Coordinates of C-alpha atoms in Angstrom, one line a residue:
M200 CA 53.3 97.0 167.4
L201 CA 51.0 96.9 164.3
N202 CA 47.2 96.9 165.2
Q203 CA 45.6 95.2 162.3
S204 CA 42.3 95.8 163.9
V205 CA 42.3 99.5 162.6
K206 CA 39.8 100.3 160.2
F207 CA 38.0 103.4 158.6
T208 CA 34.4 104.5 158.9
A209 CA 32.0 105.9 156.6
G210 CA 32.8 109.1 158.5
A211 CA 31.7 112.7 157.0
N212 CA 31.6 113.2 153.3
P213 CA 31.1 109.7 152.1
E214 CA 30.4 110.8 148.6
F215 CA 33.7 113.0 148.2
I216 CA 35.6 110.1 146.9
R217 CA 33.0 108.6 144.5
T218 CA 32.7 112.3 143.0
L219 CA 36.2 112.9 142.8
R220 CA 36.9 109.5 141.1
S221 CA 34.1 110.2 138.5
R222 CA 35.5 113.5 137.8
V223 CA 39.1 112.3 137.3
G224 CA 37.9 109.5 135.1
K225 CA 35.9 111.7 133.1
Y226 CA 39.1 113.8 132.5
F227 CA 41.1 110.8 131.1
E228 CA 38.2 109.8 129.1
E229 CA 37.3 113.2 127.6
N230 CA 41.0 113.8 126.7
K231 CA 41.4 110.0 125.6
I232 CA 44.5 109.5 127.3
S233 CA 45.6 106.6 129.6
K234 CA 46.2 107.1 133.4
Y235 CA 49.5 105.2 133.1
G236 CA 52.9 106.5 131.7
N237 CA 53.5 107.6 128.1
R238 CA 56.5 108.5 126.1
E239 CA 57.4 111.0 128.8
M240 CA 57.9 108.3 131.2
V241 CA 60.0 106.5 128.9
I242 CA 62.3 109.4 128.2
K243 CA 62.5 110.3 132.1
T244 CA 63.4 106.7 132.8
I245 CA 66.2 106.8 130.4
V246 CA 67.6 110.1 131.9
M247 CA 67.5 108.8 135.4
L248 CA 69.1 105.8 134.8
S249 CA 71.8 107.6 132.7
L250 CA 72.2 110.0 135.7
L251 CA 73.2 107.2 137.8
F252 CA 75.1 104.9 135.3
V253 CA 77.0 107.3 133.2
P254 CA 79.1 108.9 136.2
W255 CA 79.6 105.4 137.5
A256 CA 80.9 104.2 134.4
L257 CA 83.2 107.3 134.2
V258 CA 84.5 106.6 137.9
S259 CA 85.0 103.0 136.9
F260 CA 86.5 103.0 133.6
A261 CA 87.5 106.3 132.4
G262 CA 91.1 106.3 134.1
I263 CA 90.1 109.5 136.2
T264 CA 93.1 109.9 138.8
N265 CA 91.7 113.3 140.4
P266 CA 90.1 112.3 143.8
W267 CA 88.0 115.4 143.7
I268 CA 86.5 114.6 140.4
V269 CA 85.8 111.0 141.3
I270 CA 83.9 112.1 144.5
G271 CA 82.0 114.8 142.6
L272 CA 80.8 112.1 140.2
Y273 CA 79.5 110.0 143.1
A274 CA 77.9 113.2 144.5
F275 CA 76.3 113.5 141.0
M276 CA 75.1 110.0 141.0
S277 CA 73.0 110.9 143.9
I278 CA 70.7 112.9 141.7
G279 CA 70.4 109.7 139.7
T280 CA 69.9 107.5 142.6
A281 CA 67.3 109.7 144.0
G282 CA 65.7 110.3 140.6
V283 CA 65.3 106.4 139.9
G284 CA 63.5 106.1 143.3
F285 CA 61.3 109.2 142.8
S286 CA 60.3 108.7 139.1
I287 CA 60.7 105.3 138.2
M288 CA 60.5 102.8 141.3
H289 CA 57.7 104.5 142.7
D290 CA 55.3 104.4 140.1
A291 CA 56.2 100.8 139.1
C292 CA 55.7 99.9 142.7
H293 CA 52.3 101.4 142.7
G294 CA 51.5 99.6 139.4
S295 CA 50.9 102.9 137.8
Y296 CA 54.0 103.1 135.5
S297 CA 52.4 101.0 132.8
K298 CA 49.2 99.1 132.1
Y299 CA 51.2 95.9 131.6
P300 CA 51.9 94.2 135.1
W301 CA 55.0 92.7 134.0
V302 CA 56.5 96.1 133.3
N303 CA 55.6 97.4 136.6
K304 CA 57.2 94.3 138.2
V305 CA 60.5 94.6 136.3
L306 CA 60.8 98.3 136.8
S307 CA 60.2 97.9 140.5
Y308 CA 63.5 96.1 140.8
T309 CA 65.1 99.5 140.2
M310 CA 64.5 99.9 144.0
N311 CA 66.9 96.9 144.5
L312 CA 69.3 98.3 141.8
V313 CA 69.8 101.7 144.1
G314 CA 70.1 99.6 147.3
G315 CA 66.7 99.1 148.6
N316 CA 64.1 96.1 148.3
A317 CA 61.0 96.3 146.4
R318 CA 59.2 93.8 148.3
N319 CA 59.6 95.6 151.5
W320 CA 59.0 98.9 150.1
K321 CA 55.6 97.8 148.8
I322 CA 54.6 96.8 152.5
Q323 CA 56.1 99.7 154.2
H324 CA 54.8 102.2 151.6
N325 CA 51.9 101.0 149.8
V326 CA 50.3 98.8 152.4
L327 CA 51.0 100.8 155.6
H328 CA 51.8 104.4 154.6
H329 CA 49.2 104.8 152.1
S330 CA 46.4 103.0 154.0
F331 CA 47.1 104.5 157.4
T332 CA 48.9 107.8 156.9
N333 CA 50.0 109.4 160.1
V334 CA 48.4 106.9 162.2
E335 CA 50.4 105.8 165.2
G336 CA 51.2 102.3 165.2
M337 CA 50.4 101.7 161.7
D338 CA 52.5 104.2 159.5
E339 CA 56.0 103.3 159.6
D340 CA 57.0 106.8 157.9
I341 CA 56.0 108.2 161.5
A342 CA 58.0 105.6 163.3
P343 CA 61.6 105.8 163.0
P344 CA 63.5 102.7 163.8
A345 CA 65.6 104.4 166.3
W346 CA 64.1 106.6 169.3
L347 CA 66.3 109.5 168.4
L348 CA 63.1 111.0 166.2
R349 CA 59.7 111.9 167.3
F350 CA 57.2 112.5 164.2
S351 CA 54.0 112.0 165.9
P352 CA 52.4 113.8 168.9
H353 CA 51.2 110.4 170.2
A354 CA 54.5 108.9 170.3
K355 CA 56.9 108.8 173.5
R356 CA 58.8 111.9 174.1
Y357 CA 62.5 111.7 175.3
W358 CA 64.7 114.5 176.6
I359 CA 66.8 114.4 173.6
H360 CA 63.9 115.2 171.2
R361 CA 64.2 118.9 172.3
A362 CA 67.2 119.1 169.9
Q363 CA 65.7 116.9 167.0
H364 CA 65.1 120.0 164.7
L365 CA 68.9 120.5 164.8
Y366 CA 70.4 117.0 164.5
G367 CA 67.5 115.3 162.5
W368 CA 68.9 116.5 159.2
F369 CA 72.1 114.3 159.9
L370 CA 69.7 111.3 160.6
Y371 CA 68.0 111.8 157.5
A372 CA 71.2 111.8 155.6
L373 CA 71.8 108.3 157.1
E374 CA 68.5 107.0 155.8
T375 CA 69.6 105.2 152.5
L376 CA 72.7 104.0 154.0
M377 CA 70.6 102.1 156.4
W378 CA 68.4 100.9 153.5
C379 CA 71.1 99.4 151.6
T380 CA 72.7 97.5 154.7
T381 CA 70.4 96.5 157.6
K382 CA 67.1 98.0 157.2
D383 CA 65.7 95.4 154.8
F384 CA 66.8 92.8 157.0
T385 CA 65.0 94.0 160.1
G386 CA 62.0 94.9 158.1
L387 CA 61.6 91.3 156.8
A388 CA 61.9 90.0 160.4
K389 CA 59.3 92.8 161.6
Y390 CA 56.7 91.8 158.9
K391 CA 57.3 88.3 159.5
R392 CA 56.3 88.8 163.1
E393 CA 53.3 90.8 162.2
G394 CA 52.1 88.5 159.5
L395 CA 52.5 90.8 156.6
L396 CA 54.6 88.6 154.3
K397 CA 52.3 86.6 151.9
K398 CA 52.5 82.9 151.1
E399 CA 53.3 83.6 147.4
D400 CA 56.5 85.5 148.6
G401 CA 57.9 82.0 149.4
P402 CA 59.6 80.8 152.7
F403 CA 61.2 83.4 154.9
A404 CA 64.7 82.1 154.4
L405 CA 64.4 82.3 150.7
L406 CA 63.3 86.1 151.1
V407 CA 66.2 86.7 153.3
T408 CA 68.6 84.9 150.7
K409 CA 66.9 87.0 147.8
T410 CA 67.6 90.2 149.8
A411 CA 71.1 89.2 150.4
I412 CA 71.7 88.5 146.7
W413 CA 70.3 91.8 145.7
K414 CA 72.6 93.6 148.1
A415 CA 75.5 91.7 146.9
V416 CA 74.7 92.8 143.3
Y417 CA 74.2 96.3 144.7
F418 CA 77.6 96.5 146.3
G419 CA 79.2 94.6 143.6
Y420 CA 78.5 97.2 141.0
I421 CA 78.7 100.5 143.1
L422 CA 81.6 99.8 145.1
V423 CA 83.7 96.4 144.3
I424 CA 83.9 97.2 140.4
P425 CA 85.0 100.8 140.9
L426 CA 87.6 99.6 143.6
I427 CA 88.8 97.1 141.1
F428 CA 88.9 99.1 137.9
S429 CA 89.3 103.0 139.3
S430 CA 92.5 104.5 139.0
V431 CA 92.3 106.4 142.4
S432 CA 92.8 105.0 145.8
W433 CA 90.3 103.0 147.7
W434 CA 89.5 105.4 150.0
V435 CA 88.3 107.9 147.4
I436 CA 85.9 105.3 146.1
V437 CA 84.6 104.7 149.7
I438 CA 84.2 108.4 150.6
G439 CA 82.5 109.0 147.1
F440 CA 80.0 106.2 148.1
V441 CA 79.1 107.7 151.5
V442 CA 78.8 111.2 150.1
M443 CA 76.4 109.8 147.4
H444 CA 74.3 108.1 150.1
L445 CA 74.3 111.4 152.4
I446 CA 73.0 113.6 149.5
T447 CA 70.3 111.0 148.5
G448 CA 69.2 110.1 152.1
L449 CA 68.6 113.8 152.8
L450 CA 66.9 114.6 149.5
I451 CA 64.5 111.6 149.9
A452 CA 63.8 112.2 153.6
L453 CA 62.7 115.7 153.0
V454 CA 60.5 115.0 150.1
F455 CA 58.5 112.4 152.0
Q456 CA 58.7 114.0 155.6
A457 CA 57.5 117.4 154.1
A458 CA 54.3 115.9 152.9
H459 CA 53.1 114.6 156.1
V460 CA 55.0 115.7 159.4
M461 CA 53.8 119.3 159.1
P462 CA 52.0 121.7 161.7
E463 CA 48.7 121.6 159.7
M464 CA 48.6 117.7 159.3
E465 CA 46.3 115.8 161.6
Y466 CA 47.4 112.6 163.7
P467 CA 44.2 110.5 163.9
L468 CA 43.8 107.9 166.4
P469 CA 41.3 104.9 166.3
D470 CA 38.7 104.4 169.3
D471 CA 38.6 101.6 171.5
E472 CA 37.0 99.4 168.8
G473 CA 39.7 100.4 166.3
N474 CA 37.8 102.7 164.2
L475 CA 39.1 105.9 162.9
E476 CA 36.9 109.0 162.6
N477 CA 36.9 109.4 158.8
N478 CA 36.9 107.5 155.5
W479 CA 40.2 106.6 153.9
A480 CA 39.7 109.6 151.3
V481 CA 39.0 112.3 153.9
H482 CA 41.7 110.8 156.0
Q483 CA 44.4 111.2 153.1
I484 CA 43.1 115.0 152.7
L485 CA 43.6 115.6 156.4
T486 CA 47.1 114.0 156.7
T487 CA 48.8 115.2 153.3
T488 CA 50.0 118.6 152.1
N489 CA 51.5 119.6 148.6
F490 CA 54.3 121.8 148.1
A491 CA 56.1 123.8 145.1
P492 CA 53.1 123.1 142.8
K493 CA 54.2 125.6 140.2
S494 CA 57.9 124.2 139.8
R495 CA 57.9 122.2 136.9
V496 CA 61.6 121.4 137.1
F497 CA 61.5 120.3 140.3
G498 CA 58.3 118.4 140.2
W499 CA 59.5 116.4 137.1
F500 CA 62.7 115.5 139.2
I501 CA 61.0 114.3 142.3
G502 CA 58.5 112.2 140.3
G503 CA 55.4 114.5 140.9
L504 CA 55.6 114.1 144.6
N505 CA 55.1 117.8 145.0
F506 CA 51.4 116.7 144.4
Q507 CA 51.3 114.5 147.3
I508 CA 47.5 114.7 147.9
E509 CA 46.6 113.6 144.2
H510 CA 49.3 110.9 144.7
H511 CA 47.7 109.6 147.9
L512 CA 44.2 109.9 146.6
F513 CA 45.1 108.2 143.2
P514 CA 48.3 106.2 143.7
N515 CA 47.2 103.9 140.4
I516 CA 47.4 107.0 138.4
C517 CA 51.1 107.7 136.8
H518 CA 52.6 111.0 138.4
I519 CA 52.9 112.6 135.1
H520 CA 49.0 113.5 135.3
Y521 CA 49.2 114.9 138.8
R522 CA 49.5 118.2 137.7
K523 CA 46.5 118.3 135.5
I524 CA 44.2 116.4 138.0
S525 CA 45.1 118.6 140.8
N526 CA 42.7 121.4 139.8
I527 CA 39.8 118.9 139.9
V528 CA 41.1 117.5 143.3
R529 CA 41.3 121.0 144.5
K530 CA 38.0 122.3 143.6
T531 CA 36.1 119.0 144.6
A532 CA 37.9 119.3 148.1
K533 CA 36.6 122.8 148.5
E534 CA 33.1 121.7 147.4
Y535 CA 32.8 119.3 150.1
G536 CA 34.4 121.7 152.7
L537 CA 37.5 119.9 153.0
P538 CA 41.0 121.5 153.2
Y539 CA 43.6 121.4 150.4
Q540 CA 47.0 122.2 152.0
S541 CA 49.7 123.3 149.9
K542 CA 53.1 125.2 150.5
E543 CA 54.4 127.7 147.8
N544 CA 57.7 126.1 147.4
F545 CA 59.9 123.4 148.6
M546 CA 62.0 125.7 151.1
Q547 CA 58.8 126.9 152.6
A548 CA 57.7 123.3 153.2
V549 CA 61.3 122.3 154.8
A550 CA 61.1 125.3 157.0
A551 CA 57.4 124.1 158.2
H552 CA 58.6 120.5 158.8
A553 CA 61.7 122.0 160.9
R554 CA 59.0 123.8 163.1
M555 CA 57.1 120.7 163.3
L556 CA 60.4 118.9 164.5
R557 CA 60.8 121.6 167.1
D558 CA 57.2 121.5 168.3
L559 CA 57.2 117.7 168.4
G560 CA 60.5 117.9 170.5

């Protein structure tokens, strides 16, 4: 149950975020660059959308008869689907893609275009996760909808969790299949109960209707059109669709879980009055880790989310700038005696996450 009375305190190092914001702001001012996206983001947007829709067009209209090629193209579409989420939707939903709000709003709907729902994502991710990272009862990212996984030391432990480091990967792979089918509808109902839906969103029935329409659009182009126009049997299309989501789900889950559900991370609890020990910025430092900071290709693909610390401290800055400002963040954190956790590569981060799953189980 969401506890809306939870709040941050001044805590230790209240000057940290003011100093950091001043230094990062000075970086953009001195280099005369915008904190938003630039030509690189436009090129990346075109590439990611192409990685999704070019294979889709080949499956649907190229007359391919080899089942393995069709399934392979769907598997390739997982790269485009994840890339759209990592590199386009994510920044747009945070309002950091463009200085023009309408551009961010339009591009946020790429989330709907790959099976999700931008409205729900902004509540789950922007409001709950970014505000109360790793806080039990507030951060939905450590509260999986099923009891099969345990992501927090404060969550109830069941006997099956002893094996979650073995079966958890399969559940991760199912994540986007849940997103495109049931998760957004159950999420809307949950957010209504918890008072997180705004009046400007419109009546609840209208939100449900809009969500259903977007789902129909998604399944219409990703499944129905290929089923009608492709030259292969229907079961090949269905298998390809499932394979695409299994790969996408695993990719997305690993990137996000490896940033917070880690051995070095803290899981703060509020006191009896709902107060958390630290201020918001220090809280983000203590609950977030980076990984693979030197990997430019990997970082490009996942939308700079290997710099999760920078993203959590500056979600209003486009991810193409994270690498540059990371030196400022790391040095400032050290100056204030704060940790700056970072894994050398992604596989090291995944291995640490696996150990954390085992320990939590």
